[in-house]
PDB file of C-alpha atoms in Angstrom:
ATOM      1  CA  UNK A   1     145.418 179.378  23.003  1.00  0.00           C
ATOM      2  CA  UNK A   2     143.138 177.071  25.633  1.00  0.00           C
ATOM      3  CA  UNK A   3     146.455 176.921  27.758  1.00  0.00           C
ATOM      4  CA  UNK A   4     147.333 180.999  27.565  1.00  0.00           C
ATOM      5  CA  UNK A   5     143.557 181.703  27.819  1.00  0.00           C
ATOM      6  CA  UNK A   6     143.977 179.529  31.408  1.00  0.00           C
ATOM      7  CA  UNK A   7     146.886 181.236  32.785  1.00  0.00           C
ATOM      8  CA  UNK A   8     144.993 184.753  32.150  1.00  0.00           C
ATOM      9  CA  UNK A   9     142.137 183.556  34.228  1.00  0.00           C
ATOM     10  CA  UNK A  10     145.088 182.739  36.716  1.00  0.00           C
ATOM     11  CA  UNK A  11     146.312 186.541  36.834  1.00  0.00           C
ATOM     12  CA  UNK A  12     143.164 188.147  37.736  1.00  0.00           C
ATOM     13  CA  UNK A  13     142.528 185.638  40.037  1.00  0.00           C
ATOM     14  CA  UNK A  14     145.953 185.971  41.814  1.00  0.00           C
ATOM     15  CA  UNK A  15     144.539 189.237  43.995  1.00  0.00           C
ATOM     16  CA  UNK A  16     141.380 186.760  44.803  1.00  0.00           C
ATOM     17  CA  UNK A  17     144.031 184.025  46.261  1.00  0.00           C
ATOM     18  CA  UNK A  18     146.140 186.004  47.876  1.00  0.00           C
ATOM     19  CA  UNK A  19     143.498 187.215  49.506  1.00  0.00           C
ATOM     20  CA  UNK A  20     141.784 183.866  50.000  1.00  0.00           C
ATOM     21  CA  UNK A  21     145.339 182.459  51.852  1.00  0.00           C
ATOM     22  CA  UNK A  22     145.184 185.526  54.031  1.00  0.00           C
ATOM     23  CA  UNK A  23     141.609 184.278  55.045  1.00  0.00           C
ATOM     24  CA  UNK A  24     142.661 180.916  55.648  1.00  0.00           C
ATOM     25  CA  UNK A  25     145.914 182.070  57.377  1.00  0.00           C
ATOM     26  CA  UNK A  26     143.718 184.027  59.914  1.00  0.00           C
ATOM     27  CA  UNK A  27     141.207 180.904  60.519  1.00  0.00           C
ATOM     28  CA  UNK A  28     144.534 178.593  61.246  1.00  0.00           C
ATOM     29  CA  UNK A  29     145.820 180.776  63.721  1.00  0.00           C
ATOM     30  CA  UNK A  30     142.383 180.352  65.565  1.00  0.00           C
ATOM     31  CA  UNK A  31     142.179 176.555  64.915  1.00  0.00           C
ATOM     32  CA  UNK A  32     145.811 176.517  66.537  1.00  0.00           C
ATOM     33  CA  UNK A  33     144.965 178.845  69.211  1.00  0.00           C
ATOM     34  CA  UNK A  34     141.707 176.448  70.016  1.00  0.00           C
ATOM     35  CA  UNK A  35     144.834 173.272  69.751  1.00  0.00           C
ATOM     36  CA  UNK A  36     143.039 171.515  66.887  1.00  0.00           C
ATOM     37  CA  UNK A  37     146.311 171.407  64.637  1.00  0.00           C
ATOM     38  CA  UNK A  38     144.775 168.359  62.077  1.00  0.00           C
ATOM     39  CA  UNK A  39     141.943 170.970  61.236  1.00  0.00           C
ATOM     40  CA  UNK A  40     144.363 173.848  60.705  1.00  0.00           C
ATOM     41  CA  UNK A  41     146.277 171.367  58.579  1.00  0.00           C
ATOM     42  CA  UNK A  42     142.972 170.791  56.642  1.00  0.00           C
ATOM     43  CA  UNK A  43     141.939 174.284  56.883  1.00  0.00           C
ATOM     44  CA  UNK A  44     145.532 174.698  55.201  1.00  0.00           C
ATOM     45  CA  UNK A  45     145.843 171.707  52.202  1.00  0.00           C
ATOM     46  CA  UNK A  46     142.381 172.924  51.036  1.00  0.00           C
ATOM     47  CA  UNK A  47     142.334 175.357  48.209  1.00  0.00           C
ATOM     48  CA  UNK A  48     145.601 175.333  47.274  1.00  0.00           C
ATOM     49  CA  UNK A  49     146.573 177.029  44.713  1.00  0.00           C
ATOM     50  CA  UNK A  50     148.034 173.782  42.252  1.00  0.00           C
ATOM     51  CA  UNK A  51     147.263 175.654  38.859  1.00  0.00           C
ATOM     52  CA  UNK A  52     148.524 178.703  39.128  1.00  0.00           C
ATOM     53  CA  UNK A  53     152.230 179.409  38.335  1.00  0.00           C
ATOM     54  CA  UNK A  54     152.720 182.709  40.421  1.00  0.00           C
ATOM     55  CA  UNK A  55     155.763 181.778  42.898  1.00  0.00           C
ATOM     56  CA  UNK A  56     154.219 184.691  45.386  1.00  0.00           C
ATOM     57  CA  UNK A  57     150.505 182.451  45.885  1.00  0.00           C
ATOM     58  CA  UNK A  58     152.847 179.285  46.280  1.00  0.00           C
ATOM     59  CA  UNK A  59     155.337 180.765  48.865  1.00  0.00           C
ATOM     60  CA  UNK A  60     152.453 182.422  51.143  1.00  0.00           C
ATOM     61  CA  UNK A  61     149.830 178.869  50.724  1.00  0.00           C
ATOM     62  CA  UNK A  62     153.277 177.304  51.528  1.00  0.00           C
ATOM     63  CA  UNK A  63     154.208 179.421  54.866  1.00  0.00           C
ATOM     64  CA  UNK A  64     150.553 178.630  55.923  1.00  0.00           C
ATOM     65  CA  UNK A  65     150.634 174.933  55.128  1.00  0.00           C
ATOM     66  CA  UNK A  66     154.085 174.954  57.406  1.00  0.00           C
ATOM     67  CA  UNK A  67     153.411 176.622  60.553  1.00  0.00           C
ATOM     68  CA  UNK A  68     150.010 174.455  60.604  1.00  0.00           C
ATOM     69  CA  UNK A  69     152.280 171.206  59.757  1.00  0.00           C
ATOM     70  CA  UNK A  70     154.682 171.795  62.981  1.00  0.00           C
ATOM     71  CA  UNK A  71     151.342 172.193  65.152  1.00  0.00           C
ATOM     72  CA  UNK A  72     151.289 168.624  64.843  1.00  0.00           C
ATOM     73  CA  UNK A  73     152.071 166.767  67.329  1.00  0.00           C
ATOM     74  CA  UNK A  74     149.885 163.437  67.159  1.00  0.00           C
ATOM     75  CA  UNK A  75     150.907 162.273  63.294  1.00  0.00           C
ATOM     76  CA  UNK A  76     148.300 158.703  62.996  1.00  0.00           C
ATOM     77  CA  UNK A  77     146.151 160.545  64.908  1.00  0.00           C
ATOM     78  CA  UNK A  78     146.189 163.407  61.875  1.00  0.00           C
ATOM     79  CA  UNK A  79     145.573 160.550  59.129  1.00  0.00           C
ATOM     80  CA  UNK A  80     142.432 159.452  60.925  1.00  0.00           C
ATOM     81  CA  UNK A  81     140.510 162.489  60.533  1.00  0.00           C
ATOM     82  CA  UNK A  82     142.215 163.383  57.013  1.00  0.00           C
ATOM     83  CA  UNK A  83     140.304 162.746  53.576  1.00  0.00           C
ATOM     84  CA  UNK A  84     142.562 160.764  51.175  1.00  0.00           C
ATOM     85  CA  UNK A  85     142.430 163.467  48.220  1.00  0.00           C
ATOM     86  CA  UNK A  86     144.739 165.447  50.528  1.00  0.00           C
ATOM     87  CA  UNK A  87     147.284 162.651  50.393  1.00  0.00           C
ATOM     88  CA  UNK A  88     148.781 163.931  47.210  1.00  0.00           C
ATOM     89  CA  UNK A  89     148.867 167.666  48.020  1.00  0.00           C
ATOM     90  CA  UNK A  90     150.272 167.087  51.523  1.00  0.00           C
ATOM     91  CA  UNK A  91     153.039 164.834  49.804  1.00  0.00           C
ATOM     92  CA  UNK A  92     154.164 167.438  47.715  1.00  0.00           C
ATOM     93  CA  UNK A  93     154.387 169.605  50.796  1.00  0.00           C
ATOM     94  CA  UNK A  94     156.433 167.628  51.997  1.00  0.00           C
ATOM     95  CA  UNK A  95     159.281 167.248  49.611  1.00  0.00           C
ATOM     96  CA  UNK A  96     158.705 171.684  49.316  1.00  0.00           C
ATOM     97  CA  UNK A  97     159.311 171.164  53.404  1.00  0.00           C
ATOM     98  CA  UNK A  98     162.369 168.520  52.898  1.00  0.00           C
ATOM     99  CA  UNK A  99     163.809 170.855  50.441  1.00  0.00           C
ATOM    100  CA  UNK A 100     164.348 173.887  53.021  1.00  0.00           C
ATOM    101  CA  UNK A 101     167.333 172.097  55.150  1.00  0.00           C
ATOM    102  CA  UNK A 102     165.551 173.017  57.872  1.00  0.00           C
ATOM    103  CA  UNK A 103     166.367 171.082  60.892  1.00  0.00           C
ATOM    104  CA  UNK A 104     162.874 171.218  62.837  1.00  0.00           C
ATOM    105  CA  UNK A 105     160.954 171.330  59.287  1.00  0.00           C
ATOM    106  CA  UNK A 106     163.362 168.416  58.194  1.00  0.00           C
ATOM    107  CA  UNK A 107     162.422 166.304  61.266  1.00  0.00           C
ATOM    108  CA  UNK A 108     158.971 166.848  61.273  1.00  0.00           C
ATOM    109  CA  UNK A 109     158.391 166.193  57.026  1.00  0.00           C
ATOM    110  CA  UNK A 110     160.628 163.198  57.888  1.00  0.00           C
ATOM    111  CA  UNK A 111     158.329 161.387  60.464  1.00  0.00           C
ATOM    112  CA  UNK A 112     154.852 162.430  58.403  1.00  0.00           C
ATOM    113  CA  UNK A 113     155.770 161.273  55.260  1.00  0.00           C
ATOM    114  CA  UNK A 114     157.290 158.309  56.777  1.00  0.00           C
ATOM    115  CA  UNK A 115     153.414 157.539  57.887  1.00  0.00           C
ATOM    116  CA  UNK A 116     151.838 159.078  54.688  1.00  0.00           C
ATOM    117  CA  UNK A 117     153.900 156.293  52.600  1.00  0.00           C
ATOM    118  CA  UNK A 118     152.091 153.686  55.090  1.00  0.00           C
ATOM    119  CA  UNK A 119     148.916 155.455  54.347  1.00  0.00           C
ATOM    120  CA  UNK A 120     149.298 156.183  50.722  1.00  0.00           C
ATOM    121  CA  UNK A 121     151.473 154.079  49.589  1.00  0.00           C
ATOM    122  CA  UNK A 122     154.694 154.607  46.431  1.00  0.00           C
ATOM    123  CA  UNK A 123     152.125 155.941  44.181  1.00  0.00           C
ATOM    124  CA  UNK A 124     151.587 159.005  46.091  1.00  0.00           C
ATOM    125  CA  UNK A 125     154.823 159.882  46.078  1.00  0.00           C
ATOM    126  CA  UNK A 126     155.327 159.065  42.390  1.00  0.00           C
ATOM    127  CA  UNK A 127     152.596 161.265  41.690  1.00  0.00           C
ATOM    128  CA  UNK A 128     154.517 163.836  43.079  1.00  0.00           C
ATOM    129  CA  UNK A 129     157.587 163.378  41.400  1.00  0.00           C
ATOM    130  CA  UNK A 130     155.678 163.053  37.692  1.00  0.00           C
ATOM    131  CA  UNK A 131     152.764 165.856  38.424  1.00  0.00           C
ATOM    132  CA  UNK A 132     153.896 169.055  36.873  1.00  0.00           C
ATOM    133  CA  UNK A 133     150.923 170.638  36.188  1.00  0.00           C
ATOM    134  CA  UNK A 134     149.691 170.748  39.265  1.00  0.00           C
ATOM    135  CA  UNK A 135     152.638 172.043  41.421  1.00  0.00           C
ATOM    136  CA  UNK A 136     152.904 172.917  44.918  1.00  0.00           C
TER     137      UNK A 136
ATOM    138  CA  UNK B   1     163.448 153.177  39.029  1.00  0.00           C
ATOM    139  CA  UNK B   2     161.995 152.981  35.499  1.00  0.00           C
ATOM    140  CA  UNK B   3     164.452 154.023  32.652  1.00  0.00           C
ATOM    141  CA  UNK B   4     163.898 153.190  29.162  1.00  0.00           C
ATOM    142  CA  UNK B   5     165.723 153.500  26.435  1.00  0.00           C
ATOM    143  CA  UNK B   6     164.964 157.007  24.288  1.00  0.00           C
ATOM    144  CA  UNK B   7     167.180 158.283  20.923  1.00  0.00           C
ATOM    145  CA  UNK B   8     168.028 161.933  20.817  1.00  0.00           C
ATOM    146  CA  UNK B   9     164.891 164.140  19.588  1.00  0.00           C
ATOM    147  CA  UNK B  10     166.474 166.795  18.249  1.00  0.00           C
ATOM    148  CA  UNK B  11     169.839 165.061  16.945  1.00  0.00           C
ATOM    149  CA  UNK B  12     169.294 161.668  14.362  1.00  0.00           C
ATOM    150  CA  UNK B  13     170.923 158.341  16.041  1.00  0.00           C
ATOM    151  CA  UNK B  14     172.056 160.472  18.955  1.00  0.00           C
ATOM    152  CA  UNK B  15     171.266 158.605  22.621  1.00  0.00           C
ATOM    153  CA  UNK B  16     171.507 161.441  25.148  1.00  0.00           C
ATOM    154  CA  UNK B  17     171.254 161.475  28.795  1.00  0.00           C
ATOM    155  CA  UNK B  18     168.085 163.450  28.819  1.00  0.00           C
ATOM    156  CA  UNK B  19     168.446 164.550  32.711  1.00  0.00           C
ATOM    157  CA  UNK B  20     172.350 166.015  31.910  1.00  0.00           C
ATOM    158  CA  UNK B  21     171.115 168.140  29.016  1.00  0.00           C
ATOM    159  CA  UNK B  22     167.326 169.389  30.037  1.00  0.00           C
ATOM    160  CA  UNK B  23     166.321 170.318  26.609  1.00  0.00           C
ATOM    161  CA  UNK B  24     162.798 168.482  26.506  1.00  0.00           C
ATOM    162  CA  UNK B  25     160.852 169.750  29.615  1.00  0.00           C
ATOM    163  CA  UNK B  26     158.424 166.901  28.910  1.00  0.00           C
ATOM    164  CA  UNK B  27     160.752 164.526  29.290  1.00  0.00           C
ATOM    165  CA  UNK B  28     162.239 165.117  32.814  1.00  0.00           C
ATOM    166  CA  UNK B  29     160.197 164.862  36.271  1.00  0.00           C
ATOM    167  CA  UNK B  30     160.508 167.214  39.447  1.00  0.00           C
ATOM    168  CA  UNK B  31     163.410 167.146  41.407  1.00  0.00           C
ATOM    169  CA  UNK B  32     163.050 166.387  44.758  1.00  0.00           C
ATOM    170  CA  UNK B  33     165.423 167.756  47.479  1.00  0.00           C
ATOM    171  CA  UNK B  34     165.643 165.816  50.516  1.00  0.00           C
ATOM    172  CA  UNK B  35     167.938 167.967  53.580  1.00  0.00           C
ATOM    173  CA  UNK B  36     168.361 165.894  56.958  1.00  0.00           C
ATOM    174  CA  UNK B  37     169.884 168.995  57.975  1.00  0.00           C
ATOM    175  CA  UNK B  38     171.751 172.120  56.916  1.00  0.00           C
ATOM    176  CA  UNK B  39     174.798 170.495  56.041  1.00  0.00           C
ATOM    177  CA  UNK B  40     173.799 167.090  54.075  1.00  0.00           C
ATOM    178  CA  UNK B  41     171.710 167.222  51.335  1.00  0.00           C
ATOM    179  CA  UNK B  42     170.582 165.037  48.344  1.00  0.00           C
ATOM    180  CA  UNK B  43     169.080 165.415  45.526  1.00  0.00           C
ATOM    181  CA  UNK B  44     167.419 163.534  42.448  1.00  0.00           C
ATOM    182  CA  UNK B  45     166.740 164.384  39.251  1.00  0.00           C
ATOM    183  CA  UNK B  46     164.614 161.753  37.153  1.00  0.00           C
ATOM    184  CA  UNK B  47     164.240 161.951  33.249  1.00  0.00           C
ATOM    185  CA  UNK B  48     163.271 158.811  30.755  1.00  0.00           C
ATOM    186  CA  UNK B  49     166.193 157.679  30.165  1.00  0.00           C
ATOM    187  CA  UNK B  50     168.565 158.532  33.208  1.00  0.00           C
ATOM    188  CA  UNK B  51     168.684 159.374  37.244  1.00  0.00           C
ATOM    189  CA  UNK B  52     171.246 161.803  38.671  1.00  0.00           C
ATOM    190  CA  UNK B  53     171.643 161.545  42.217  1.00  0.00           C
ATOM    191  CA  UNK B  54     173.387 164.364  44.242  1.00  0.00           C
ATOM    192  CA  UNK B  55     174.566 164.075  47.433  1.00  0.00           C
ATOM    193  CA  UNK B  56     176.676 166.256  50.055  1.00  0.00           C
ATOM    194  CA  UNK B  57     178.182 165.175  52.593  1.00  0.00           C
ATOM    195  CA  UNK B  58     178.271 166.322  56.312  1.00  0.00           C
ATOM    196  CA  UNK B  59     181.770 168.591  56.987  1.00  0.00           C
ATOM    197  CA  UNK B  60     181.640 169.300  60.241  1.00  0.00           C
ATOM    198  CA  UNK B  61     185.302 171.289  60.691  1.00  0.00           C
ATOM    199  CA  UNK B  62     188.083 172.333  58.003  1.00  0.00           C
ATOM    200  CA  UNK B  63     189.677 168.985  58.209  1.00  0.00           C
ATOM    201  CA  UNK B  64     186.451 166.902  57.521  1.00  0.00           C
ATOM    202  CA  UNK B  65     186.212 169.574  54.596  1.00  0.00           C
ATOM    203  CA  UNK B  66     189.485 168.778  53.432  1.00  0.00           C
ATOM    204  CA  UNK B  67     189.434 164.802  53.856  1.00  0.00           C
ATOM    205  CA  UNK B  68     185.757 164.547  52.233  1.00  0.00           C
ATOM    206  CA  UNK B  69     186.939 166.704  49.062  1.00  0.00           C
ATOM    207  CA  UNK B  70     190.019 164.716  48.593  1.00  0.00           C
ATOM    208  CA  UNK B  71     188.386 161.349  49.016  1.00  0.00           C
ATOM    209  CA  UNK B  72     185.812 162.133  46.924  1.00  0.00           C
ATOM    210  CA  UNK B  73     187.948 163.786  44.171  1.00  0.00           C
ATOM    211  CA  UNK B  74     189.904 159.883  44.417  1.00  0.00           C
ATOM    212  CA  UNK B  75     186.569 158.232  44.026  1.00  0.00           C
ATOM    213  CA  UNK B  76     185.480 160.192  41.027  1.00  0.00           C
ATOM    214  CA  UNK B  77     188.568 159.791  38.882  1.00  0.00           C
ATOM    215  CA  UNK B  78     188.538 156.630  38.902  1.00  0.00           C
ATOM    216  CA  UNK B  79     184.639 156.934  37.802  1.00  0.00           C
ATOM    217  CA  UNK B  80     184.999 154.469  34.587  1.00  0.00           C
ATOM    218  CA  UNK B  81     185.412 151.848  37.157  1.00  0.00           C
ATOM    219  CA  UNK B  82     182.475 152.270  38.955  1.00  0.00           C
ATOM    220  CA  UNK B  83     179.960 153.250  35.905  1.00  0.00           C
ATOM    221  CA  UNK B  84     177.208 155.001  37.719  1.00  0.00           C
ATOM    222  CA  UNK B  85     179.318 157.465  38.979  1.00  0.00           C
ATOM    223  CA  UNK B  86     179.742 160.847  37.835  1.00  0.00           C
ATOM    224  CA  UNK B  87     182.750 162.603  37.046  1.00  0.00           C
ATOM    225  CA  UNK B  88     182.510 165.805  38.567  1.00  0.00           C
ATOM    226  CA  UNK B  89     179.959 166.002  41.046  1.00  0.00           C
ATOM    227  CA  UNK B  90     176.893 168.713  40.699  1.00  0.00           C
ATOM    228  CA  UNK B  91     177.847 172.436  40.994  1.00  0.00           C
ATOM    229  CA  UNK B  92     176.586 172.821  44.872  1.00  0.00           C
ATOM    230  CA  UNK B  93     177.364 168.891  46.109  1.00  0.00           C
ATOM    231  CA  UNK B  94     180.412 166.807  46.357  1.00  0.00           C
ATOM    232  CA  UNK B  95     179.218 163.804  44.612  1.00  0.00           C
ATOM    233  CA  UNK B  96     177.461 162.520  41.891  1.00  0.00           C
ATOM    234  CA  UNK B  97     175.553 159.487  40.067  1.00  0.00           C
ATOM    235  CA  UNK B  98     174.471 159.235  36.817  1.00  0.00           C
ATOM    236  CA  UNK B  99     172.150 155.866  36.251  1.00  0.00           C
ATOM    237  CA  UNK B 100     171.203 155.169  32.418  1.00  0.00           C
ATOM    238  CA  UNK B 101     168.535 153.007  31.024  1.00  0.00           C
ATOM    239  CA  UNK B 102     171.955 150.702  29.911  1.00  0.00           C
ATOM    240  CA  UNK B 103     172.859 150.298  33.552  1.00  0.00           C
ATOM    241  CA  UNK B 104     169.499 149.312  34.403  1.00  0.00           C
ATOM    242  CA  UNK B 105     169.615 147.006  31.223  1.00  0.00           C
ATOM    243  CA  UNK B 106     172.963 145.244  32.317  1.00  0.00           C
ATOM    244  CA  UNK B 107     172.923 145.382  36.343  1.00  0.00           C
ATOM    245  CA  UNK B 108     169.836 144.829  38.548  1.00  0.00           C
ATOM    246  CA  UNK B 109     168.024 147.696  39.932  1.00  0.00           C
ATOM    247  CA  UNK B 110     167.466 146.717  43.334  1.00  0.00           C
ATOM    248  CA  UNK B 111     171.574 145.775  43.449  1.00  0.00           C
ATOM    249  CA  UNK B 112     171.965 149.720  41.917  1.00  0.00           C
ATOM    250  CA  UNK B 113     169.996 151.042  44.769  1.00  0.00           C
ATOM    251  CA  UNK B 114     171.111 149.055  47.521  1.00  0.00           C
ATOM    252  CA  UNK B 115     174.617 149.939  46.069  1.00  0.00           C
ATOM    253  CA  UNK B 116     173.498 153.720  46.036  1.00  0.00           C
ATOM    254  CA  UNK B 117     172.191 153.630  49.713  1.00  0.00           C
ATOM    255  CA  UNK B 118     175.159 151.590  50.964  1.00  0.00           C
ATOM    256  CA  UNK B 119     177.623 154.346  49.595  1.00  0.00           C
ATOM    257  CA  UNK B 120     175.683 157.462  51.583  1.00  0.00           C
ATOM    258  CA  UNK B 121     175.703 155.080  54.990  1.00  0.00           C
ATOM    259  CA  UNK B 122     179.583 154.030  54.504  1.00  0.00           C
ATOM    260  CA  UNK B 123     180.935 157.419  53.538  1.00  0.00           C
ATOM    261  CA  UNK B 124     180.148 159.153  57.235  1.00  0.00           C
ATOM    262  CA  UNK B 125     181.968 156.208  58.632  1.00  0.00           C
ATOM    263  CA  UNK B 126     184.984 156.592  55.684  1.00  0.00           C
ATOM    264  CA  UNK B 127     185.362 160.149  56.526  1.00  0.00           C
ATOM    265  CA  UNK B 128     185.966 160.067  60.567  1.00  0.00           C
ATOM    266  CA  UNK B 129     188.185 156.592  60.118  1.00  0.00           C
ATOM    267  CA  UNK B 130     190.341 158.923  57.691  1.00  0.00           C
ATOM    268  CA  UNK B 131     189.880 162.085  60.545  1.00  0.00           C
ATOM    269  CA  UNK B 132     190.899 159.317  63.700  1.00  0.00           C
ATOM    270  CA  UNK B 133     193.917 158.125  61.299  1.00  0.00           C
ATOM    271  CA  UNK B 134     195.046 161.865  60.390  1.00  0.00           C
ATOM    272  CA  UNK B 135     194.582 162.896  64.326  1.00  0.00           C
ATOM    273  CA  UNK B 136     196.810 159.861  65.367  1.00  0.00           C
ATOM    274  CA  UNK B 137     199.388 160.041  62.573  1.00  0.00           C
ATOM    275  CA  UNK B 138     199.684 163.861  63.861  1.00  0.00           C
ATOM    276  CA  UNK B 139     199.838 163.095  67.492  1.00  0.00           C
ATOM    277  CA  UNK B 140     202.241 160.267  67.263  1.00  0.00           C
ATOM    278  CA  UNK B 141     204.750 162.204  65.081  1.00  0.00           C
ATOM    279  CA  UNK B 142     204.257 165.923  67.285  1.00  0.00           C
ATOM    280  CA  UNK B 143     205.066 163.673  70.428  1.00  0.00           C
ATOM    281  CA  UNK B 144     208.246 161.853  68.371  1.00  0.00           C
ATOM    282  CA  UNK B 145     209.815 165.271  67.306  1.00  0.00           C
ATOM    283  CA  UNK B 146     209.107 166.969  70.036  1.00  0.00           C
ATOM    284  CA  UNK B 147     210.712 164.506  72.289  1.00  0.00           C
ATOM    285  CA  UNK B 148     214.547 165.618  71.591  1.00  0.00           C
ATOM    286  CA  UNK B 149     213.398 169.209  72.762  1.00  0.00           C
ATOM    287  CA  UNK B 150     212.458 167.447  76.262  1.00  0.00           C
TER     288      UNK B 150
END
C-alpha cells in the first residue's frame, strides 16, 4: 500500500518534473553558452528524477544530463568543483551513456568514468549495478 | 565477482542459474551495456548465483561476418570443454559466458576474469589472421589457375 501510495505521488508529480527538466534544460544552455560546462553538469545531476519510474522524465533528465556531459572538455578539472553525492548519479549516467553505442558519447563516458573510478572508487560503480530503486 | 551458492525458490532441491531464467526480480542486478562503438558491444548480466557475459564482435565486411560466425559457432560446440562458455550465444551477440557460483567454487576468480578479458583482446587478432589466411589462400590459387589461361 506504502509502495503504490508512493508511485501515485510520482504521477501527479510527473507534469511538475517535466516541467522542472525543461527549467533546468533552459539554465544549461545558458551555463554552456557562458562556457562553464562543470556547472551545467551540476545544474544537470541535480534533481534527478531517481524515484520515479516514468521512462518519459528519465529519457528528457537523460538528454539534458548528455549534451551538458559532452560540454566537457577539462574531466579532473570537473571532479574538483563536483560534490561527492553526485558520484553515484553521474555513474549511472554513465553506463545509460555507454549503453547508446554511440561513438562520441562512448568516448567521452569512457574517459570520465575512467577518472570517476579514481575518484570514487569500485563501490560506486557497484552501487550502480545493485541500486534498483533508485534508477537513472 | 561474488556468486554464492542459492537452491531454486520456487522448485524443491532445484539449483538454477538465476540470471538464465529471470523469475525472481530480487535476485538479479542491472545490466550494464558497455558499446566502444556501433559495432562491438558487451554486456553483463549479474544475479546471485551466476554472470552472463555477452559480447559482439567487430565485423567490419561480409567476410569478417562470415569468419567471426563460423569461428565462433566452432568455439561454442565444443562449450563442455571450456565450462564458462555458453552454448548459443545471446539473441543480439555472437558469444556468450555463463559463470556459476561452482566455477567460482572450483577455479579462481581473478584466473576467470583474466581468462574472460584475454578472450575479447585475442579474438580481433583471431579474426583478421583467419581474413589474411583466406585472402592469401584465394590469391595464391586465382593466380595458379589462372596461369594456364596466360
Amino acid at each position: 500500500m506504502a509502495s503504490s501510495a508512493a508511485y501515485l505521488d510520482a504521477d501527479e508529480n510527473l507534469e511538475a518534473i517535466i516541467s522542472h527538466i525543461e527549467q533546468k534544460s533552459r539554465k544549461i544552455e545558458t551555463l554552456l553558452k557562458q562556457s562553464k560546462p562543470v556547472e551545467a553538469l551540476k545544474t544537470a545531476l541535480e534533481g534527478s528524477p531517481l524515484k520515479t519510474r516514468d521512462e518519459r522524465c528519465k529519457s528528457a533528465n537523460w538528454i539534458v544530463v548528455h549534451r551538458a556531459m559532452m560540454a566537457i572538455r577539462d574531466v579532473d578539472g570537473m571532479f574538483n568543483s563536483l560534490d561527492p553525492e553526485y558520484y553515484d548519479i553521474l555513474m549511472k549516467y554513465l553506463y545509460r551513456g555507454l549503453s547508446t553505442g554511440d561513438r562520441p558519447t562512448c568516448d567521452q563516458c569512457l574517459k570520465i568514468h575512467e577518472k570517476l573510478t579514481e575518484k570514487a572508487g569500485l563501490g560506486c560503480i557497484l552501487r550502480s549495478l545493485a541500486d534498483t530503486v533508485n534508477t537513472v | 565477482m561474488c556468486l554464492q551458492n542459492f537452491p531454486c525458490q520456487e522448485v524443491e532441491r532445484h539449483n538454477k542459474p538465476e540470471v538464465e531464467l529471470k523469475t525472481s526480480p530480487e535476485l538479479l542486478l542491472n545490466p550494464v551495456l558497455i558499446c566502444r562503438n556501433e559495432a562491438e558491444k558487451c554486456l553483463i548480466e549479474t544475479s546471485i548465483n551466476s554472470i552472463r557475459i555477452s559480447l559482439k564482435v567487430k565485423q567490419a565486411d561480409e567476410l569478417e561476418n562470415i569468419l567471426a560466425k563460423k569461428f565462433l559457432r566452432f568455439l561454442s560446440m565444443r562449450a563442455e570443454a571450456f565450462q564458462v562458455l555458453r552454448r548459443k550465444p545471446v539473441q543480439g551477440y555472437d558469444i556468450s559466458f555463463l559463470i556459476t557460483n561452482y566455477h567460482c567454487e572450483d577455479m579462481h576468480k581473478h584466473k576467470l576474469i583474466d581468462f574472460i578479458v584475454q578472450f575479447m583482446e585475442d579474438i580481433d587478432k583471431e579474426i583478421s589472421e583467419l581474413k589474411l589466411s583466406v585472402n592469401t589462400r584465394g590469391r595464391l590459387v586465382a593466380t595458379e589457375f589462372l596461369k594456364q589461361f596466360i
